[in-house]
Amino acid sequence: MKSAYEVIIRPVISEASFDLMAQNKYTFEVARQAPKEEIRDAVEKLFNVHVKKVNTMWVKPKTKRVRYVAGKTRTWKKAIVTIADGEQIEIFANQESDED
């Protein structure tokens, strides 16, 4: 079993992920081989919250060009974690208050 820091790679910061925070859903990039149970345990351990649900998906690569050379971005695994009502993850809570 991996440590929590190896399972959760980084939070995903985007407009769509900020819109989901109103529904207590937080988005993370996670390790490619991490099952939902490990993701649940890692989020509960790192952020001290109760996880109700974990949804995972693969983000497909996009074609990018650098001058004349076409390439692709990497494939990565994304997890949307739903936490219990009344709880929030502090990393994201600070981001919301800065917009005012």
Short mmCIF file of N, CA and C in Angstrom, two decimals:
data_model
loop_
_atom_site.label_atom_id
_atom_site.label_comp_id
_atom_site.label_asym_id
_atom_site.label_seq_id
_atom_site.Cartn_x
_atom_site.Cartn_y
_atom_site.Cartn_z
N MET A 1 0.84 -1.19 0.00
CA MET A 1 0.00 0.00 0.00
C MET A 1 0.88 1.25 0.00
N LYS A 2 0.51 2.20 -0.81
CA LYS A 2 1.28 3.43 -0.94
C LYS A 2 0.92 4.39 0.18
N SER A 3 1.83 5.35 0.44
CA SER A 3 1.51 6.38 1.42
C SER A 3 0.50 7.35 0.80
N ALA A 4 -0.15 8.14 1.64
CA ALA A 4 -1.17 9.07 1.17
C ALA A 4 -0.59 10.10 0.21
N TYR A 5 0.67 10.46 0.42
CA TYR A 5 1.30 11.46 -0.45
C TYR A 5 1.63 10.90 -1.83
N GLU A 6 1.76 9.58 -1.95
CA GLU A 6 1.99 8.96 -3.25
C GLU A 6 0.68 8.75 -4.01
N VAL A 7 -0.42 8.63 -3.29
CA VAL A 7 -1.72 8.41 -3.93
C VAL A 7 -2.28 9.72 -4.48
N ILE A 8 -2.29 10.78 -3.65
CA ILE A 8 -2.80 12.09 -4.07
C ILE A 8 -1.62 12.89 -4.62
N ILE A 9 -1.62 13.16 -5.92
CA ILE A 9 -0.50 13.86 -6.53
C ILE A 9 -0.66 15.37 -6.40
N ARG A 10 -1.82 15.90 -6.79
CA ARG A 10 -2.05 17.34 -6.69
C ARG A 10 -3.54 17.62 -6.80
N PRO A 11 -3.99 18.76 -6.26
CA PRO A 11 -5.38 19.17 -6.50
C PRO A 11 -5.51 19.73 -7.92
N VAL A 12 -6.65 19.57 -8.52
CA VAL A 12 -6.91 20.12 -9.85
C VAL A 12 -7.60 21.46 -9.67
N ILE A 13 -6.97 22.52 -10.15
CA ILE A 13 -7.50 23.87 -10.02
C ILE A 13 -8.04 24.30 -11.38
N SER A 14 -9.35 24.37 -11.51
CA SER A 14 -9.98 24.82 -12.75
C SER A 14 -11.35 25.41 -12.41
N GLU A 15 -11.96 26.06 -13.38
CA GLU A 15 -13.28 26.63 -13.14
C GLU A 15 -14.30 25.53 -12.82
N ALA A 16 -14.21 24.43 -13.54
CA ALA A 16 -15.16 23.33 -13.31
C ALA A 16 -14.98 22.75 -11.91
N SER A 17 -13.72 22.61 -11.46
CA SER A 17 -13.51 22.04 -10.13
C SER A 17 -13.98 23.00 -9.03
N PHE A 18 -13.85 24.30 -9.26
CA PHE A 18 -14.35 25.27 -8.27
C PHE A 18 -15.87 25.26 -8.22
N ASP A 19 -16.53 25.04 -9.35
CA ASP A 19 -18.00 24.95 -9.35
C ASP A 19 -18.48 23.71 -8.58
N LEU A 20 -17.72 22.62 -8.64
CA LEU A 20 -18.09 21.40 -7.92
C LEU A 20 -17.95 21.55 -6.41
N MET A 21 -17.10 22.48 -5.96
CA MET A 21 -16.89 22.65 -4.52
C MET A 21 -18.16 23.08 -3.79
N ALA A 22 -19.09 23.73 -4.49
CA ALA A 22 -20.36 24.10 -3.87
C ALA A 22 -21.17 22.86 -3.50
N GLN A 23 -20.88 21.73 -4.15
CA GLN A 23 -21.57 20.47 -3.87
C GLN A 23 -20.73 19.55 -2.99
N ASN A 24 -19.69 20.09 -2.34
CA ASN A 24 -18.76 19.32 -1.49
C ASN A 24 -18.00 18.27 -2.29
N LYS A 25 -17.65 18.57 -3.55
CA LYS A 25 -16.87 17.67 -4.39
C LYS A 25 -15.53 18.33 -4.70
N TYR A 26 -14.46 17.59 -4.46
CA TYR A 26 -13.11 18.10 -4.66
C TYR A 26 -12.38 17.21 -5.66
N THR A 27 -11.58 17.83 -6.53
CA THR A 27 -10.95 17.13 -7.64
C THR A 27 -9.44 17.03 -7.41
N PHE A 28 -8.88 15.83 -7.62
CA PHE A 28 -7.46 15.58 -7.44
C PHE A 28 -6.91 14.78 -8.60
N GLU A 29 -5.62 15.00 -8.91
CA GLU A 29 -4.89 14.06 -9.76
C GLU A 29 -4.35 12.98 -8.84
N VAL A 30 -4.55 11.73 -9.21
CA VAL A 30 -4.15 10.62 -8.35
C VAL A 30 -3.22 9.67 -9.10
N ALA A 31 -2.58 8.77 -8.35
CA ALA A 31 -1.69 7.78 -8.94
C ALA A 31 -2.46 6.88 -9.91
N ARG A 32 -1.78 6.46 -10.95
CA ARG A 32 -2.44 5.69 -12.02
C ARG A 32 -3.01 4.37 -11.53
N GLN A 33 -2.33 3.69 -10.60
CA GLN A 33 -2.78 2.37 -10.15
C GLN A 33 -3.63 2.45 -8.88
N ALA A 34 -3.93 3.64 -8.38
CA ALA A 34 -4.63 3.76 -7.10
C ALA A 34 -6.10 3.39 -7.24
N PRO A 35 -6.58 2.40 -6.47
CA PRO A 35 -8.01 2.08 -6.48
C PRO A 35 -8.78 3.09 -5.62
N LYS A 36 -10.09 3.06 -5.74
CA LYS A 36 -10.94 4.02 -5.02
C LYS A 36 -10.76 3.94 -3.50
N GLU A 37 -10.55 2.75 -2.98
CA GLU A 37 -10.39 2.58 -1.53
C GLU A 37 -9.15 3.31 -1.03
N GLU A 38 -8.04 3.21 -1.79
CA GLU A 38 -6.81 3.92 -1.40
C GLU A 38 -6.99 5.42 -1.49
N ILE A 39 -7.69 5.89 -2.51
CA ILE A 39 -7.93 7.33 -2.66
C ILE A 39 -8.76 7.84 -1.49
N ARG A 40 -9.80 7.08 -1.11
CA ARG A 40 -10.64 7.45 0.04
C ARG A 40 -9.81 7.56 1.31
N ASP A 41 -8.98 6.54 1.59
CA ASP A 41 -8.16 6.54 2.80
C ASP A 41 -7.16 7.70 2.79
N ALA A 42 -6.56 7.98 1.63
CA ALA A 42 -5.57 9.05 1.55
C ALA A 42 -6.19 10.42 1.81
N VAL A 43 -7.35 10.68 1.24
CA VAL A 43 -8.02 11.98 1.44
C VAL A 43 -8.44 12.12 2.90
N GLU A 44 -8.98 11.07 3.49
CA GLU A 44 -9.38 11.14 4.89
C GLU A 44 -8.19 11.38 5.81
N LYS A 45 -7.06 10.74 5.50
CA LYS A 45 -5.87 10.89 6.33
C LYS A 45 -5.23 12.28 6.16
N LEU A 46 -5.10 12.75 4.92
CA LEU A 46 -4.41 14.02 4.66
C LEU A 46 -5.21 15.23 5.11
N PHE A 47 -6.52 15.21 4.89
CA PHE A 47 -7.34 16.41 5.12
C PHE A 47 -8.28 16.29 6.30
N ASN A 48 -8.31 15.14 6.98
CA ASN A 48 -9.12 14.94 8.17
C ASN A 48 -10.61 15.23 7.90
N VAL A 49 -11.14 14.62 6.85
CA VAL A 49 -12.55 14.75 6.49
C VAL A 49 -13.13 13.34 6.30
N HIS A 50 -14.46 13.25 6.21
CA HIS A 50 -15.12 11.98 5.96
C HIS A 50 -15.56 11.92 4.50
N VAL A 51 -15.08 10.93 3.77
CA VAL A 51 -15.38 10.79 2.35
C VAL A 51 -16.63 9.94 2.18
N LYS A 52 -17.60 10.46 1.41
CA LYS A 52 -18.82 9.72 1.14
C LYS A 52 -18.72 8.92 -0.15
N LYS A 53 -18.02 9.46 -1.17
CA LYS A 53 -18.00 8.83 -2.48
C LYS A 53 -16.74 9.22 -3.24
N VAL A 54 -16.24 8.32 -4.07
CA VAL A 54 -15.07 8.60 -4.92
C VAL A 54 -15.41 8.18 -6.34
N ASN A 55 -15.29 9.12 -7.28
CA ASN A 55 -15.46 8.82 -8.70
C ASN A 55 -14.11 9.03 -9.38
N THR A 56 -13.71 8.09 -10.23
CA THR A 56 -12.44 8.21 -10.93
C THR A 56 -12.66 8.19 -12.43
N MET A 57 -11.73 8.80 -13.16
CA MET A 57 -11.80 8.80 -14.62
C MET A 57 -10.40 9.02 -15.18
N TRP A 58 -10.22 8.63 -16.42
CA TRP A 58 -8.97 8.85 -17.13
C TRP A 58 -9.11 10.09 -17.98
N VAL A 59 -8.14 10.99 -17.88
CA VAL A 59 -8.12 12.19 -18.73
C VAL A 59 -7.29 11.84 -19.95
N LYS A 60 -7.89 11.92 -21.11
CA LYS A 60 -7.24 11.50 -22.34
C LYS A 60 -6.26 12.58 -22.82
N PRO A 61 -5.24 12.18 -23.57
CA PRO A 61 -4.26 13.17 -24.04
C PRO A 61 -4.85 14.07 -25.12
N LYS A 62 -4.33 15.30 -25.16
CA LYS A 62 -4.72 16.26 -26.19
C LYS A 62 -3.54 16.47 -27.14
N THR A 63 -3.85 16.73 -28.39
CA THR A 63 -2.80 17.00 -29.36
C THR A 63 -2.32 18.43 -29.18
N LYS A 64 -1.01 18.61 -29.07
CA LYS A 64 -0.40 19.93 -28.94
C LYS A 64 0.68 20.07 -29.99
N ARG A 65 0.93 21.31 -30.41
CA ARG A 65 1.98 21.55 -31.40
C ARG A 65 3.01 22.50 -30.82
N VAL A 66 4.28 22.21 -31.09
CA VAL A 66 5.36 23.14 -30.81
C VAL A 66 6.05 23.36 -32.14
N ARG A 67 5.84 24.52 -32.70
CA ARG A 67 6.28 24.84 -34.07
C ARG A 67 5.74 23.80 -35.05
N TYR A 68 6.62 22.98 -35.63
CA TYR A 68 6.19 22.04 -36.67
C TYR A 68 6.00 20.63 -36.14
N VAL A 69 6.28 20.42 -34.88
CA VAL A 69 6.23 19.08 -34.32
C VAL A 69 4.92 18.91 -33.53
N ALA A 70 4.15 17.91 -33.90
CA ALA A 70 2.92 17.61 -33.18
C ALA A 70 3.20 16.53 -32.15
N GLY A 71 2.63 16.71 -30.97
CA GLY A 71 2.79 15.72 -29.91
C GLY A 71 1.51 15.61 -29.14
N LYS A 72 1.55 14.88 -28.06
CA LYS A 72 0.37 14.72 -27.22
C LYS A 72 0.75 14.97 -25.76
N THR A 73 -0.23 15.45 -24.99
CA THR A 73 -0.05 15.59 -23.56
C THR A 73 -0.16 14.21 -22.93
N ARG A 74 0.12 14.11 -21.66
CA ARG A 74 0.11 12.80 -21.01
C ARG A 74 -1.31 12.40 -20.60
N THR A 75 -1.51 11.11 -20.42
CA THR A 75 -2.75 10.57 -19.87
C THR A 75 -2.60 10.53 -18.35
N TRP A 76 -3.64 10.96 -17.62
CA TRP A 76 -3.57 10.93 -16.17
C TRP A 76 -4.92 10.59 -15.58
N LYS A 77 -4.90 10.18 -14.32
CA LYS A 77 -6.11 9.73 -13.64
C LYS A 77 -6.61 10.83 -12.71
N LYS A 78 -7.91 11.10 -12.79
CA LYS A 78 -8.53 12.15 -11.99
C LYS A 78 -9.57 11.52 -11.07
N ALA A 79 -9.63 12.03 -9.83
CA ALA A 79 -10.62 11.55 -8.87
C ALA A 79 -11.44 12.73 -8.37
N ILE A 80 -12.75 12.58 -8.38
CA ILE A 80 -13.65 13.57 -7.79
C ILE A 80 -14.18 12.95 -6.50
N VAL A 81 -13.83 13.58 -5.38
CA VAL A 81 -14.12 13.04 -4.05
C VAL A 81 -15.24 13.86 -3.42
N THR A 82 -16.33 13.20 -3.02
CA THR A 82 -17.43 13.85 -2.33
C THR A 82 -17.23 13.65 -0.83
N ILE A 83 -17.24 14.78 -0.08
CA ILE A 83 -17.04 14.68 1.37
C ILE A 83 -18.35 14.97 2.09
N ALA A 84 -18.38 14.68 3.38
CA ALA A 84 -19.60 14.81 4.17
C ALA A 84 -20.05 16.27 4.25
N ASP A 85 -21.34 16.48 4.41
CA ASP A 85 -21.91 17.83 4.52
C ASP A 85 -21.32 18.55 5.73
N GLY A 86 -21.05 19.84 5.57
CA GLY A 86 -20.53 20.64 6.67
C GLY A 86 -19.02 20.61 6.79
N GLU A 87 -18.33 19.76 6.03
CA GLU A 87 -16.87 19.70 6.06
C GLU A 87 -16.32 20.34 4.80
N GLN A 88 -15.07 20.82 4.89
CA GLN A 88 -14.40 21.34 3.71
C GLN A 88 -12.91 21.12 3.82
N ILE A 89 -12.24 21.15 2.68
CA ILE A 89 -10.80 20.96 2.64
C ILE A 89 -10.16 22.35 2.62
N GLU A 90 -9.25 22.60 3.55
CA GLU A 90 -8.74 23.95 3.79
C GLU A 90 -7.95 24.53 2.62
N ILE A 91 -7.25 23.70 1.87
CA ILE A 91 -6.48 24.21 0.72
C ILE A 91 -7.40 24.96 -0.23
N PHE A 92 -8.57 24.38 -0.48
CA PHE A 92 -9.52 24.98 -1.40
C PHE A 92 -10.31 26.10 -0.74
N ALA A 93 -10.54 26.03 0.53
CA ALA A 93 -11.32 27.06 1.22
C ALA A 93 -10.61 28.41 1.16
N ASN A 94 -9.28 28.40 1.25
CA ASN A 94 -8.53 29.65 1.16
C ASN A 94 -8.63 30.27 -0.23
N GLN A 95 -8.73 29.45 -1.26
CA GLN A 95 -8.81 29.94 -2.63
C GLN A 95 -10.13 30.69 -2.86
N GLU A 96 -11.22 30.21 -2.29
CA GLU A 96 -12.52 30.83 -2.52
C GLU A 96 -12.59 32.22 -1.90
N SER A 97 -11.96 32.42 -0.73
CA SER A 97 -12.07 33.71 -0.06
C SER A 97 -11.18 34.77 -0.72
N ASP A 98 -10.18 34.37 -1.49
CA ASP A 98 -9.29 35.33 -2.15
C ASP A 98 -9.96 36.05 -3.31
N GLU A 99 -11.03 35.48 -3.85
CA GLU A 99 -11.67 36.07 -5.02
C GLU A 99 -12.45 37.33 -4.69
N ASP A 100 -12.87 37.53 -3.44
CA ASP A 100 -13.70 38.68 -3.07
C ASP A 100 -12.90 39.98 -3.08
#
